[in-house]
Amino acid sequence: MKSRRILVTGGAGFLGSHLCDRLVAQGHDVICIDNFFTSQKINVAHLLNKPNFELIRHDVTHPMWLEVDEIYNMACPAAPGHYQYNPIKTMKTSVMGAINVLGMAKRCRAKVLQASTSEVYGDPTVHPQPETYRGNVNPIGPRACYDEGKRAAETLFFDYHRSNRVNIRVVRIFNTYGPRMHPFDGRVVSNFIRQALNNENITIFGEGKQSRSFCYVDDLVEAIIRMMNAPDSFIGPCNIGNPVEFTMKQLAELVIELTGSKSQLVYKAMPEDDPSQRQPDITLARKHLGWEPTVQLREGLARTIEYFRRLDISQYRPPTPNY
Ligand code: NAD
Ligand code: UDP
């Protein structure tokens, strides 16, 4: 494969750091930009001595001037507690960040991929969700800064494509988990594993009947690299996720089983606008990317639990209230 110069915004984050790993291993010249709002340098520390990796502290709401061939735009807080911490900044990151990477892509004639989200479907009334579903988002609720920010970013991507012929790719990522999730991000997988390993109560919101479909990080990274390399005739949006669906109660029980924990399940109030169900229709990813998730939840959770067992949690500050 020909080596390319690739920018990964949010490259020190959970998904971004795994993506940098893969791109560096493929021999590309990788530039990682991050403001470390929700990540730690340790996620990419092992890459710093590689001749084809470069780390820049920068906030994507401000313009960037680099010469690159490809851009993966991953920068944005993704966990509800993180993106609700400063909702106005979250919206700016999605919108200004998109404008800045699209401007750079236009100038350099780079290909640019947007990490969009299943949250563009809001609390879906169509199940599973195909890309043609236009969603059910509350534009004024606590999740709106993220959902609407990501929807606006998709709009910008398609307008730059139509108006300026920028070569875009848009993926809609469904709940993804794995090593390097922030232990205090408040997301369900990291919360349940951390709680189980410490034999603390496992906090189920609502009755635990709401569902999610969990994709292991390695599968996700494979899919987005395939999307970047897909023919220009397929720009998305394309759902990426594992269609096997679990309720949060089933997830809690599986985590307890795999950790051998003595934790008890406790039930807390359901957060406002929490989607009741979520499952990707991945027909397009199967057809155009020849992609299928290969790691099922039991196996992926076992790997993630191993990572959390070895993690020195004292190195992480809880950046948001956590339950
Ligand atoms: P993450 O919080 O671990 O990573 C986001 C990274 O972006 C962090 O390193 C953070 O410091 C950085 N960042 C945030 N604001 C920034 C700014 N203004 N300038 C520069 N850097 C900034 O989250 P993640 O799970 O790795 O998510 C990565 C991307 O994938 C996000 O865009 C997210 O919306 C998207 N996504 C993730 C999931 C998931 O389940 N993990 C699902 C849907 C979409
Ligand atoms: N959740 C839960 N307990 C927790 C954290 C989350 O029951 O300690 C629930 C949450 O209400 C939601 C699901 O798990 O229904 C997934 O939450 P997460 O924050 O991981 O992601 P998102 O809601 O963005 O899919």
GROMACS .gro file of N, CA and C in nm, residues 205-290:
model
  258
  205PHE      N    1  -2.953   0.216   3.490
  205PHE     CA    2  -3.045   0.329   3.479
  205PHE      C    3  -3.180   0.277   3.430
  206GLY      N    4  -3.288   0.328   3.492
  206GLY     CA    5  -3.421   0.278   3.458
  206GLY      C    6  -3.431   0.134   3.505
  207GLU      N    7  -3.506   0.055   3.428
  207GLU     CA    8  -3.522  -0.087   3.466
  207GLU      C    9  -3.421  -0.175   3.394
  208GLY      N   10  -3.334  -0.112   3.315
  208GLY     CA   11  -3.232  -0.189   3.244
  208GLY      C   12  -3.287  -0.259   3.122
  209LYS      N   13  -3.406  -0.217   3.077
  209LYS     CA   14  -3.466  -0.283   2.959
  209LYS      C   15  -3.422  -0.216   2.829
  210GLN      N   16  -3.362  -0.096   2.841
  210GLN     CA   17  -3.317  -0.029   2.719
  210GLN      C   18  -3.203  -0.110   2.656
  211SER      N   19  -3.193  -0.103   2.525
  211SER     CA   20  -3.095  -0.189   2.456
  211SER      C   21  -2.989  -0.107   2.384
  212ARG      N   22  -2.874  -0.170   2.365
  212ARG     CA   23  -2.767  -0.116   2.283
  212ARG      C   24  -2.702  -0.235   2.210
  213SER      N   25  -2.628  -0.205   2.103
  213SER     CA   26  -2.558  -0.308   2.026
  213SER      C   27  -2.411  -0.270   2.031
  214PHE      N   28  -2.327  -0.354   2.087
  214PHE     CA   29  -2.189  -0.314   2.119
  214PHE      C   30  -2.089  -0.370   2.020
  215CYS      N   31  -2.005  -0.281   1.968
  215CYS     CA   32  -1.905  -0.319   1.869
  215CYS      C   33  -1.767  -0.313   1.934
  216TYR      N   34  -1.685  -0.415   1.911
  216TYR     CA   35  -1.550  -0.414   1.968
  216TYR      C   36  -1.460  -0.321   1.884
  217VAL      N   37  -1.369  -0.252   1.953
  217VAL     CA   38  -1.292  -0.146   1.888
  217VAL      C   39  -1.214  -0.192   1.764
  218ASP      N   40  -1.159  -0.314   1.767
  218ASP     CA   41  -1.079  -0.360   1.651
  218ASP      C   42  -1.167  -0.371   1.526
  219ASP      N   43  -1.290  -0.419   1.545
  219ASP     CA   44  -1.383  -0.429   1.432
  219ASP      C   45  -1.413  -0.290   1.378
  220LEU      N   46  -1.433  -0.195   1.470
  220LEU     CA   47  -1.468  -0.058   1.429
  220LEU      C   48  -1.355   0.003   1.346
  221VAL      N   49  -1.232  -0.011   1.394
  221VAL     CA   50  -1.117   0.049   1.324
  221VAL      C   51  -1.104  -0.011   1.184
  222GLU      N   52  -1.120  -0.142   1.176
  222GLU     CA   53  -1.115  -0.208   1.044
  222GLU      C   54  -1.219  -0.145   0.949
  223ALA      N   55  -1.338  -0.124   1.001
  223ALA     CA   56  -1.446  -0.071   0.916
  223ALA      C   57  -1.418   0.072   0.870
  224ILE      N   58  -1.367   0.155   0.961
  224ILE     CA   59  -1.350   0.295   0.916
  224ILE      C   60  -1.232   0.309   0.820
  225ILE      N   61  -1.131   0.224   0.835
  225ILE     CA   62  -1.022   0.228   0.737
  225ILE      C   63  -1.074   0.179   0.600
  226ARG      N   64  -1.157   0.074   0.603
  226ARG     CA   65  -1.217   0.029   0.476
  226ARG      C   66  -1.302   0.140   0.414
  227MET      N   67  -1.373   0.214   0.499
  227MET     CA   68  -1.458   0.322   0.448
  227MET      C   69  -1.373   0.430   0.382
  228MET      N   70  -1.263   0.466   0.445
  228MET     CA   71  -1.174   0.568   0.386
  228MET      C   72  -1.124   0.520   0.249
  229ASN      N   73  -1.098   0.389   0.238
  229ASN     CA   74  -1.040   0.336   0.114
  229ASN      C   75  -1.145   0.289   0.014
  230ALA      N   76  -1.273   0.307   0.047
  230ALA     CA   77  -1.380   0.264  -0.044
  230ALA      C   78  -1.376   0.350  -0.171
  231PRO      N   79  -1.434   0.299  -0.280
  231PRO     CA   80  -1.438   0.379  -0.403
  231PRO      C   81  -1.509   0.512  -0.379
  232ASP      N   82  -1.472   0.614  -0.456
  232ASP     CA   83  -1.531   0.747  -0.437
  232ASP      C   84  -1.682   0.748  -0.462
  233SER      N   85  -1.733   0.644  -0.524
  233SER     CA   86  -1.878   0.638  -0.548
  233SER      C   87  -1.955   0.605  -0.419
  234PHE      N   88  -1.884   0.561  -0.314
  234PHE     CA   89  -1.953   0.529  -0.188
  234PHE      C   90  -1.900   0.619  -0.076
  235ILE      N   91  -1.976   0.724  -0.047
  235ILE     CA   92  -1.929   0.820   0.053
  235ILE      C   93  -2.008   0.809   0.184
  236GLY      N   94  -2.112   0.726   0.188
  236GLY     CA   95  -2.194   0.712   0.306
  236GLY      C   96  -2.315   0.804   0.301
  237PRO      N   97  -2.379   0.829   0.416
  237PRO     CA   98  -2.344   0.775   0.547
  237PRO      C   99  -2.356   0.623   0.554
  238CYS      N  100  -2.269   0.564   0.635
  238CYS     CA  101  -2.266   0.419   0.648
  238CYS      C  102  -2.264   0.382   0.796
  239ASN      N  103  -2.363   0.304   0.839
  239ASN     CA  104  -2.364   0.256   0.978
  239ASN      C  105  -2.250   0.159   1.003
  240ILE      N  106  -2.182   0.177   1.117
  240ILE     CA  107  -2.081   0.081   1.158
  240ILE      C  108  -2.114   0.039   1.302
  241GLY      N  109  -2.139  -0.087   1.321
  241GLY     CA  110  -2.170  -0.136   1.455
  241GLY      C  111  -2.195  -0.285   1.449
  242ASN      N  112  -2.209  -0.342   1.569
  242ASN     CA  113  -2.238  -0.485   1.576
  242ASN      C  114  -2.389  -0.501   1.600
  243PRO      N  115  -2.459  -0.566   1.509
  243PRO     CA  116  -2.606  -0.567   1.521
  243PRO      C  117  -2.662  -0.655   1.633
  244VAL      N  118  -2.577  -0.726   1.707
  244VAL     CA  119  -2.632  -0.810   1.815
  244VAL      C  120  -2.667  -0.719   1.933
  245GLU      N  121  -2.795  -0.725   1.974
  245GLU     CA  122  -2.849  -0.627   2.069
  245GLU      C  123  -2.865  -0.688   2.209
  246PHE      N  124  -2.832  -0.609   2.309
  246PHE     CA  125  -2.844  -0.654   2.448
  246PHE      C  126  -2.918  -0.548   2.530
  247THR      N  127  -2.992  -0.592   2.633
  247THR     CA  128  -3.044  -0.494   2.728
  247THR      C  129  -2.932  -0.463   2.828
  248MET      N  130  -2.947  -0.350   2.899
  248MET     CA  131  -2.842  -0.312   2.995
  248MET      C  132  -2.839  -0.410   3.112
  249LYS      N  133  -2.953  -0.472   3.142
  249LYS     CA  134  -2.954  -0.573   3.249
  249LYS      C  135  -2.874  -0.696   3.204
  250GLN      N  136  -2.893  -0.736   3.080
  250GLN     CA  137  -2.815  -0.852   3.029
  250GLN      C  138  -2.666  -0.819   3.031
  251LEU      N  139  -2.633  -0.695   2.994
  251LEU     CA  140  -2.491  -0.656   2.994
  251LEU      C  141  -2.434  -0.665   3.136
  252ALA      N  142  -2.509  -0.613   3.233
  252ALA     CA  143  -2.462  -0.615   3.372
  252ALA      C  144  -2.440  -0.759   3.418
  253GLU      N  145  -2.533  -0.847   3.385
  253GLU     CA  146  -2.520  -0.987   3.428
  253GLU      C  147  -2.398  -1.054   3.363
  254LEU      N  148  -2.373  -1.021   3.237
  254LEU     CA  149  -2.257  -1.078   3.168
  254LEU      C  150  -2.127  -1.027   3.230
  255VAL      N  151  -2.122  -0.899   3.264
  255VAL     CA  152  -2.001  -0.843   3.325
  255VAL      C  153  -1.976  -0.909   3.462
  256ILE      N  154  -2.082  -0.930   3.538
  256ILE     CA  155  -2.066  -0.996   3.669
  256ILE      C  156  -2.013  -1.139   3.650
  257GLU      N  157  -2.070  -1.208   3.552
  257GLU     CA  158  -2.025  -1.346   3.526
  257GLU      C  159  -1.877  -1.348   3.485
  258LEU      N  160  -1.838  -1.261   3.395
  258LEU     CA  161  -1.701  -1.264   3.342
  258LEU      C  162  -1.596  -1.216   3.443
  259THR      N  163  -1.637  -1.130   3.536
  259THR     CA  164  -1.541  -1.080   3.636
  259THR      C  165  -1.546  -1.164   3.763
  260GLY      N  166  -1.650  -1.248   3.778
  260GLY     CA  167  -1.666  -1.323   3.903
  260GLY      C  168  -1.692  -1.229   4.021
  261SER      N  169  -1.759  -1.118   3.992
  261SER     CA  170  -1.777  -1.013   4.093
  261SER      C  171  -1.889  -1.045   4.191
  262LYS      N  172  -1.879  -0.982   4.308
  262LYS     CA  173  -1.985  -0.996   4.409
  262LYS      C  174  -2.080  -0.875   4.403
  263SER      N  175  -2.066  -0.793   4.302
  263SER     CA  176  -2.148  -0.671   4.290
  263SER      C  177  -2.298  -0.703   4.285
  264GLN      N  178  -2.376  -0.611   4.338
  264GLN     CA  179  -2.522  -0.620   4.330
  264GLN      C  180  -2.570  -0.520   4.224
  265LEU      N  181  -2.685  -0.549   4.164
  265LEU     CA  182  -2.745  -0.453   4.070
  265LEU      C  183  -2.829  -0.353   4.148
  266VAL      N  184  -2.808  -0.223   4.122
  266VAL     CA  185  -2.895  -0.121   4.182
  266VAL      C  186  -2.955  -0.038   4.068
  267TYR      N  187  -3.074   0.009   4.091
  267TYR     CA  188  -3.148   0.079   3.985
  267TYR      C  189  -3.154   0.229   4.014
  268LYS      N  190  -3.114   0.309   3.916
  268LYS     CA  191  -3.112   0.455   3.931
  268LYS      C  192  -3.208   0.517   3.829
  269ALA      N  193  -3.235   0.646   3.846
  269ALA     CA  194  -3.327   0.713   3.753
  269ALA      C  195  -3.272   0.709   3.611
  270MET      N  196  -3.362   0.696   3.517
  270MET     CA  197  -3.324   0.696   3.375
  270MET      C  198  -3.290   0.840   3.332
  271PRO      N  199  -3.174   0.862   3.269
  271PRO     CA  200  -3.143   0.998   3.222
  271PRO      C  201  -3.242   1.045   3.115
  272GLU      N  202  -3.261   1.177   3.108
  272GLU     CA  203  -3.355   1.235   3.012
  272GLU      C  204  -3.314   1.201   2.868
  273ASP      N  205  -3.411   1.168   2.787
  273ASP     CA  206  -3.392   1.141   2.643
  273ASP      C  207  -3.303   1.020   2.613
  274ASP      N  208  -3.283   0.933   2.711
  274ASP     CA  209  -3.199   0.814   2.690
  274ASP      C  210  -3.270   0.724   2.586
  275PRO      N  211  -3.206   0.694   2.472
  275PRO     CA  212  -3.273   0.611   2.371
  275PRO      C  213  -3.312   0.474   2.428
  276SER      N  214  -3.432   0.428   2.393
  276SER     CA  215  -3.479   0.302   2.451
  276SER      C  216  -3.425   0.180   2.375
  277GLN      N  217  -3.389   0.199   2.251
  277GLN     CA  218  -3.338   0.084   2.174
  277GLN      C  219  -3.241   0.134   2.067
  278ARG      N  220  -3.149   0.047   2.028
  278ARG     CA  221  -3.054   0.089   1.925
  278ARG      C  222  -2.989  -0.035   1.863
  279GLN      N  223  -3.005  -0.046   1.734
  279GLN     CA  224  -2.940  -0.158   1.663
  279GLN      C  225  -2.912  -0.114   1.520
  280PRO      N  226  -2.787  -0.126   1.475
  280PRO     CA  227  -2.758  -0.082   1.338
  280PRO      C  228  -2.806  -0.182   1.233
  281ASP      N  229  -2.859  -0.129   1.125
  281ASP     CA  230  -2.877  -0.208   1.004
  281ASP      C  231  -2.745  -0.191   0.927
  282ILE      N  232  -2.669  -0.299   0.912
  282ILE     CA  233  -2.536  -0.285   0.850
  282ILE      C  234  -2.532  -0.342   0.707
  283THR      N  235  -2.648  -0.342   0.642
  283THR     CA  236  -2.654  -0.391   0.504
  283THR      C  237  -2.554  -0.318   0.414
  284LEU      N  238  -2.547  -0.184   0.428
  284LEU     CA  239  -2.457  -0.107   0.340
  284LEU      C  240  -2.311  -0.141   0.368
  285ALA      N  241  -2.274  -0.152   0.496
  285ALA     CA  242  -2.134  -0.185   0.529
  285ALA      C  243  -2.096  -0.322   0.476
  286ARG      N  244  -2.191  -0.416   0.486
  286ARG     CA  245  -2.165  -0.551   0.434
  286ARG      C  246  -2.143  -0.544   0.282
  287LYS      N  247  -2.230  -0.469   0.216
  287LYS     CA  248  -2.229  -0.467   0.069
  287LYS      C  249  -2.108  -0.389   0.015
  288HIS      N  250  -2.086  -0.269   0.067
  288HIS     CA  251  -1.984  -0.181   0.007
  288HIS      C  252  -1.845  -0.199   0.067
  289LEU      N  253  -1.839  -0.242   0.193
  289LEU     CA  254  -1.707  -0.254   0.257
  289LEU      C  255  -1.668  -0.401   0.274
  290GLY      N  256  -1.761  -0.492   0.246
  290GLY     CA  257  -1.735  -0.634   0.270
  290GLY      C  258  -1.701  -0.657   0.415
   0.00000   0.00000   0.00000
